[in-house]
Amino acid sequence: MTRTPQEVFADHGTRLGTGDLDLISQNYTKDAVFLTPEGVLTGRQGVQDGIGRLLADLPDADWQLTPQFAGNVLFLQWTATSATHQVADGVDTFVFRDGLISAQTVRYTLSPRTA
């Protein structure tokens, strides 16, 4: 059964909560494209690397998400705050294909926490 983008996104959030990068990457197609501020990563290994860097920068962060779906595309605005760093301007765009994520663009500015 093909999952809706909303179902994939909900499952993706659950998997992110585990921190298990292999499990997280299973929500992506094998040929996924992952665009980060550092460059383009491809495939499930690229997804693991990109998400791993973000999670390492923000361990035990408090995440606030505002998703907006338009067909097979999700526009996600987010913020995150950890003990040492914060992101106030996170924006992700996800493209879904056949019940998985086929592309994701991540943009954010990581700053030292000031308060």
Coordinates of N, CA, C and O in Angstrom, one line a residue:
M1 N 0.8 -1.2 0.0 CA 0.0 0.0 0.0 C 0.9 1.2 0.0 O 1.8 1.4 0.8
T2 N 0.6 2.2 -0.9 CA 1.3 3.4 -0.9 C 0.8 4.4 0.1 O -0.4 4.6 0.3
R3 N 1.7 5.0 0.9 CA 1.4 5.9 1.9 C 1.2 7.3 1.4 O 1.9 7.7 0.4
T4 N 0.4 8.1 2.0 CA 0.3 9.5 1.7 C 1.5 10.3 2.2 O 2.1 9.8 3.1
P5 N 1.7 11.4 1.6 CA 2.8 12.3 2.2 C 2.6 12.5 3.7 O 3.6 12.5 4.4
Q6 N 1.4 12.7 4.1 CA 1.2 13.0 5.5 C 1.6 11.8 6.4 O 2.2 12.0 7.5
E7 N 1.3 10.6 5.9 CA 1.6 9.4 6.7 C 3.2 9.2 6.7 O 3.7 8.8 7.7
V8 N 3.8 9.4 5.6 CA 5.3 9.3 5.5 C 5.9 10.3 6.5 O 6.8 10.0 7.2
F9 N 5.4 11.6 6.4 CA 6.0 12.6 7.3 C 5.8 12.3 8.8 O 6.7 12.4 9.6
A10 N 4.6 11.7 9.1 CA 4.4 11.4 10.5 C 5.4 10.2 10.9 O 6.0 10.3 12.0
D11 N 5.5 9.3 10.1 CA 6.5 8.2 10.4 C 7.9 8.7 10.4 O 8.7 8.2 11.3
H12 N 8.2 9.6 9.5 CA 9.6 10.2 9.5 C 9.9 10.9 10.9 O 11.0 10.7 11.4
G13 N 8.9 11.6 11.4 CA 9.1 12.2 12.7 C 9.3 11.2 13.8 O 10.2 11.4 14.7
T14 N 8.6 10.1 13.8 CA 8.8 9.1 14.8 C 10.2 8.5 14.6 O 10.9 8.3 15.6
R15 N 10.7 8.2 13.4 CA 12.0 7.6 13.2 C 13.1 8.6 13.6 O 14.1 8.2 14.2
L16 N 12.9 9.9 13.3 CA 13.9 10.9 13.7 C 14.0 10.9 15.3 O 15.1 11.1 15.8
G17 N 12.9 10.7 16.0 CA 13.0 10.6 17.4 C 13.8 9.5 17.9 O 14.4 9.6 19.1
T18 N 14.0 8.4 17.2 CA 14.8 7.3 17.6 C 16.3 7.6 17.4 O 17.1 7.0 18.1
G19 N 16.6 8.5 16.5 CA 18.0 8.8 16.2 C 18.7 7.7 15.4 O 19.9 7.8 15.1
D20 N 18.0 6.7 15.0 CA 18.5 5.6 14.2 C 18.6 6.0 12.7 O 17.6 5.9 12.0
L21 N 19.8 6.3 12.2 CA 19.9 6.9 10.9 C 19.6 5.8 9.8 O 19.0 6.2 8.8
D22 N 19.8 4.6 10.0 CA 19.5 3.6 9.1 C 17.9 3.5 9.0 O 17.4 3.4 7.9
L23 N 17.3 3.5 10.1 CA 15.8 3.4 10.1 C 15.2 4.7 9.5 O 14.3 4.6 8.7
I24 N 15.8 5.8 9.8 CA 15.3 7.1 9.2 C 15.4 7.0 7.7 O 14.5 7.4 6.9
S25 N 16.5 6.5 7.1 CA 16.8 6.6 5.7 C 15.8 5.6 4.9 O 15.6 5.8 3.7
Q26 N 15.2 4.7 5.6 CA 14.2 3.8 5.0 C 13.0 4.5 4.5 O 12.2 4.0 3.7
N27 N 12.7 5.8 4.9 CA 11.6 6.6 4.4 C 12.0 7.3 3.1 O 11.1 8.0 2.6
Y28 N 13.2 7.1 2.6 CA 13.6 7.7 1.4 C 13.8 6.7 0.3 O 14.1 5.5 0.5
T29 N 13.6 7.1 -1.0 CA 13.9 6.2 -2.1 C 15.3 5.9 -2.2 O 16.2 6.7 -1.6
K30 N 15.7 4.9 -2.8 CA 17.1 4.5 -2.9 C 17.9 5.5 -3.7 O 19.2 5.6 -3.5
D31 N 17.3 6.3 -4.6 CA 17.9 7.3 -5.4 C 17.6 8.7 -4.9 O 17.7 9.7 -5.7
A32 N 17.3 8.8 -3.6 CA 16.9 10.1 -3.1 C 18.0 11.2 -3.3 O 19.2 10.9 -3.3
V33 N 17.6 12.4 -3.4 CA 18.5 13.6 -3.5 C 18.3 14.4 -2.2 O 17.2 14.7 -1.9
F34 N 19.4 14.7 -1.5 CA 19.3 15.5 -0.3 C 20.2 16.7 -0.4 O 21.4 16.6 -0.5
L35 N 19.6 17.9 -0.5 CA 20.4 19.1 -0.7 C 20.5 19.8 0.7 O 19.5 20.1 1.3
T36 N 21.7 20.0 1.1 CA 22.0 20.7 2.4 C 22.8 22.0 2.1 O 23.3 22.2 1.0
P37 N 23.0 22.8 3.2 CA 23.8 24.0 3.0 C 25.2 23.6 2.6 O 25.9 24.5 1.9
E38 N 25.7 22.4 2.9 CA 27.1 22.0 2.5 C 27.2 21.4 1.1 O 28.2 21.3 0.5
G39 N 26.0 21.1 0.5 CA 26.1 20.5 -0.9 C 25.0 19.4 -1.1 O 24.1 19.2 -0.3
V40 N 25.2 18.7 -2.2 CA 24.2 17.7 -2.6 C 24.7 16.3 -2.1 O 25.8 15.9 -2.4
L41 N 23.8 15.6 -1.5 CA 24.0 14.2 -1.1 C 23.0 13.3 -1.8 O 21.9 13.8 -2.0
T42 N 23.4 12.1 -2.1 CA 22.5 11.3 -2.9 C 22.4 9.9 -2.2 O 23.3 9.4 -1.5
G43 N 21.2 9.3 -2.5 CA 21.0 7.9 -2.0 C 20.7 7.9 -0.5 O 20.8 8.9 0.2
R44 N 20.4 6.7 0.0 CA 20.1 6.6 1.4 C 21.3 6.9 2.3 O 21.1 7.4 3.4
Q45 N 22.5 6.6 1.8 CA 23.7 6.9 2.6 C 23.9 8.4 2.7 O 24.2 8.9 3.7
G46 N 23.6 9.1 1.6 CA 23.6 10.6 1.7 C 22.6 11.1 2.6 O 22.9 12.1 3.4
V47 N 21.4 10.6 2.7 CA 20.4 11.0 3.6 C 20.9 10.8 5.0 O 20.8 11.6 5.9
Q48 N 21.5 9.6 5.3 CA 22.0 9.3 6.6 C 23.1 10.3 7.0 O 23.1 10.8 8.2
D49 N 24.0 10.6 6.1 CA 25.0 11.6 6.4 C 24.5 12.9 6.7 O 24.9 13.6 7.7
G50 N 23.6 13.4 5.9 CA 23.0 14.8 6.0 C 22.2 14.9 7.3 O 22.4 15.9 8.1
I51 N 21.3 14.0 7.6 CA 20.5 14.0 8.8 C 21.4 13.8 10.0 O 21.2 14.4 11.1
G52 N 22.4 12.9 9.9 CA 23.3 12.7 11.0 C 24.0 14.0 11.4 O 24.2 14.2 12.6
R53 N 24.5 14.8 10.5 CA 25.1 16.0 10.8 C 24.2 17.0 11.5 O 24.6 17.6 12.5
L54 N 23.0 17.1 11.0 CA 22.0 18.0 11.7 C 21.7 17.5 13.1 O 21.7 18.3 14.0
L55 N 21.5 16.2 13.3 CA 21.2 15.7 14.7 C 22.4 15.9 15.6 O 22.3 16.2 16.8
A56 N 23.6 15.8 15.0 CA 24.8 16.0 15.8 C 25.0 17.4 16.3 O 25.5 17.7 17.4
D57 N 24.6 18.3 15.4 CA 24.6 19.8 15.7 C 23.6 20.2 16.8 O 23.8 21.2 17.5
L58 N 22.5 19.4 16.8 CA 21.4 19.8 17.7 C 21.0 18.6 18.6 O 19.8 18.1 18.5
P59 N 21.9 18.1 19.4 CA 21.5 16.9 20.2 C 20.4 17.3 21.3 O 20.5 18.4 21.8
D60 N 19.5 16.4 21.4 CA 18.4 16.6 22.4 C 17.7 18.0 22.3 O 17.3 18.6 23.2
A61 N 17.5 18.4 21.0 CA 16.9 19.7 20.7 C 15.4 19.6 20.9 O 14.8 18.6 20.8
D62 N 14.8 20.8 21.2 CA 13.4 21.0 21.2 C 13.0 21.5 19.8 O 13.5 22.6 19.4
W63 N 12.3 20.7 19.1 CA 11.9 21.1 17.7 C 10.5 21.6 17.6 O 9.6 21.1 18.2
Q64 N 10.3 22.7 16.8 CA 9.0 23.2 16.6 C 8.8 23.2 15.1 O 9.6 23.8 14.3
L65 N 7.7 22.6 14.6 CA 7.5 22.4 13.1 C 6.2 23.0 12.7 O 5.2 22.8 13.4
T66 N 6.2 23.5 11.5 CA 5.0 24.0 10.9 C 4.9 23.5 9.4 O 5.5 24.0 8.5
P67 N 4.2 22.3 9.2 CA 4.2 21.7 7.9 C 3.0 22.3 7.1 O 1.9 22.6 7.6
Q68 N 3.2 22.4 5.8 CA 2.2 22.8 4.8 C 2.3 21.8 3.6 O 3.3 21.9 2.9
F69 N 1.3 21.0 3.3 CA 1.3 20.1 2.2 C 0.6 20.7 1.0 O -0.4 21.4 1.1
A70 N 1.1 20.4 -0.2 CA 0.5 20.7 -1.4 C 0.7 19.5 -2.4 O 1.8 19.4 -3.0
G71 N -0.2 18.6 -2.4 CA -0.1 17.4 -3.2 C 1.1 16.6 -2.7 O 1.1 16.2 -1.5
N72 N 2.0 16.3 -3.6 CA 3.2 15.5 -3.2 C 4.4 16.3 -2.7 O 5.5 15.8 -2.7
V73 N 4.2 17.5 -2.3 CA 5.2 18.4 -1.8 C 4.9 18.9 -0.4 O 3.7 19.2 -0.1
L74 N 5.9 18.9 0.5 CA 5.7 19.4 1.8 C 6.7 20.5 2.0 O 7.9 20.4 1.7
F75 N 6.2 21.7 2.4 CA 7.0 22.8 2.8 C 7.0 22.8 4.3 O 5.9 22.9 4.9
L76 N 8.1 22.8 5.0 CA 8.2 22.7 6.4 C 9.1 23.8 7.0 O 10.3 23.9 6.6
Q77 N 8.5 24.6 7.8 CA 9.3 25.7 8.5 C 9.5 25.1 9.9 O 8.6 24.5 10.5
W78 N 10.7 25.3 10.4 CA 11.1 24.7 11.7 C 12.1 25.5 12.5 O 12.8 26.3 11.9
T79 N 12.0 25.4 13.8 CA 13.0 25.9 14.7 C 13.5 24.8 15.6 O 12.8 23.8 15.8
A80 N 14.7 24.9 16.2 CA 15.2 23.9 17.1 C 16.1 24.6 18.1 O 16.9 25.5 17.7
T81 N 16.1 24.2 19.3 CA 16.9 24.7 20.4 C 17.5 23.6 21.2 O 16.8 22.8 21.7
S82 N 18.8 23.6 21.3 CA 19.5 22.6 22.2 C 20.2 23.4 23.3 O 20.0 24.6 23.4
A83 N 20.9 22.7 24.1 CA 21.6 23.4 25.2 C 22.6 24.4 24.8 O 22.9 25.5 25.4
T84 N 23.2 24.2 23.6 CA 24.3 25.1 23.1 C 24.0 25.8 21.8 O 24.7 26.8 21.5
H85 N 23.1 25.3 21.0 CA 22.8 25.9 19.7 C 21.3 26.1 19.4 O 20.5 25.5 20.1
Q86 N 21.1 26.9 18.4 CA 19.7 27.1 18.0 C 19.6 27.3 16.5 O 20.5 27.8 15.9
V87 N 18.4 27.0 15.9 CA 18.1 27.3 14.6 C 16.7 28.0 14.6 O 15.8 27.5 15.2
A88 N 16.7 29.2 14.1 CA 15.4 30.0 14.1 C 14.8 30.1 12.7 O 13.6 30.5 12.6
D89 N 15.5 29.7 11.7 CA 15.0 29.9 10.3 C 15.0 28.6 9.4 O 15.2 28.7 8.2
G90 N 14.8 27.5 10.0 CA 14.9 26.2 9.3 C 13.7 26.1 8.3 O 12.6 26.4 8.6
V91 N 14.1 25.7 7.1 CA 13.1 25.5 6.0 C 13.5 24.2 5.3 O 14.6 24.1 4.8
D92 N 12.6 23.3 5.2 CA 12.8 22.0 4.4 C 11.7 21.9 3.4 O 10.5 22.3 3.6
T93 N 12.0 21.4 2.2 CA 11.0 21.1 1.2 C 11.2 19.6 0.9 O 12.4 19.1 0.6
F94 N 10.2 18.8 1.0 CA 10.2 17.4 0.7 C 9.4 17.1 -0.6 O 8.3 17.7 -0.7
V95 N 9.8 16.2 -1.4 CA 9.1 15.7 -2.6 C 8.9 14.2 -2.4 O 9.8 13.5 -2.1
F96 N 7.6 13.8 -2.5 CA 7.2 12.4 -2.2 C 7.0 11.7 -3.5 O 6.4 12.2 -4.5
R97 N 7.4 10.4 -3.6 CA 7.1 9.5 -4.7 C 6.9 8.1 -4.3 O 7.7 7.6 -3.5
D98 N 5.8 7.5 -4.7 CA 5.5 6.1 -4.3 C 5.6 5.8 -2.9 O 6.1 4.8 -2.5
G99 N 5.1 6.7 -2.0 CA 5.1 6.5 -0.6 C 6.4 6.6 0.1 O 6.5 6.2 1.3
L100 N 7.4 7.3 -0.5 CA 8.6 7.6 0.1 C 9.1 9.0 -0.3 O 8.4 9.6 -1.1
I101 N 10.1 9.5 0.4 CA 10.7 10.8 0.1 C 11.7 10.6 -1.0 O 12.7 9.8 -0.9
S102 N 11.6 11.3 -2.1 CA 12.5 11.2 -3.2 C 13.5 12.4 -3.3 O 14.6 12.3 -3.8
A103 N 13.1 13.5 -2.6 CA 14.0 14.6 -2.6 C 13.7 15.5 -1.4 O 12.6 15.6 -1.0
Q104 N 14.8 16.1 -0.8 CA 14.6 17.0 0.3 C 15.7 18.1 0.2 O 16.8 17.8 -0.1
T105 N 15.2 19.3 0.4 CA 16.1 20.4 0.5 C 16.0 21.0 1.9 O 15.0 21.2 2.4
V106 N 17.2 21.2 2.5 CA 17.3 21.7 3.9 C 18.1 23.0 3.9 O 19.1 23.1 3.3
R107 N 17.5 24.0 4.5 CA 18.2 25.3 4.6 C 18.0 25.7 6.1 O 16.9 25.7 6.6
Y108 N 19.1 26.1 6.7 CA 19.0 26.6 8.1 C 20.3 27.3 8.4 O 21.3 27.2 7.8
T109 N 20.2 28.1 9.5 CA 21.4 28.8 10.1 C 21.6 28.3 11.5 O 20.7 28.5 12.3
L110 N 22.7 27.7 11.8 CA 23.0 27.2 13.1 C 23.7 28.3 13.9 O 24.7 28.8 13.4
S111 N 23.2 28.7 15.0 CA 23.8 29.8 15.8 C 24.0 29.3 17.2 O 23.3 28.5 17.8
P112 N 25.1 29.9 17.9 CA 25.2 29.6 19.3 C 24.0 30.1 20.1 O 23.4 31.1 19.7
R113 N 23.6 29.4 21.1 CA 22.4 29.8 21.9 C 22.8 31.0 22.7 O 23.8 30.9 23.4
T114 N 21.9 32.0 22.7 CA 22.2 33.2 23.4 C 21.5 33.3 24.7 O 21.8 34.2 25.6
A115 N 20.4 32.5 24.9 CA 19.7 32.6 26.2 C 19.3 31.3 26.7 O 19.3 30.3 26.0

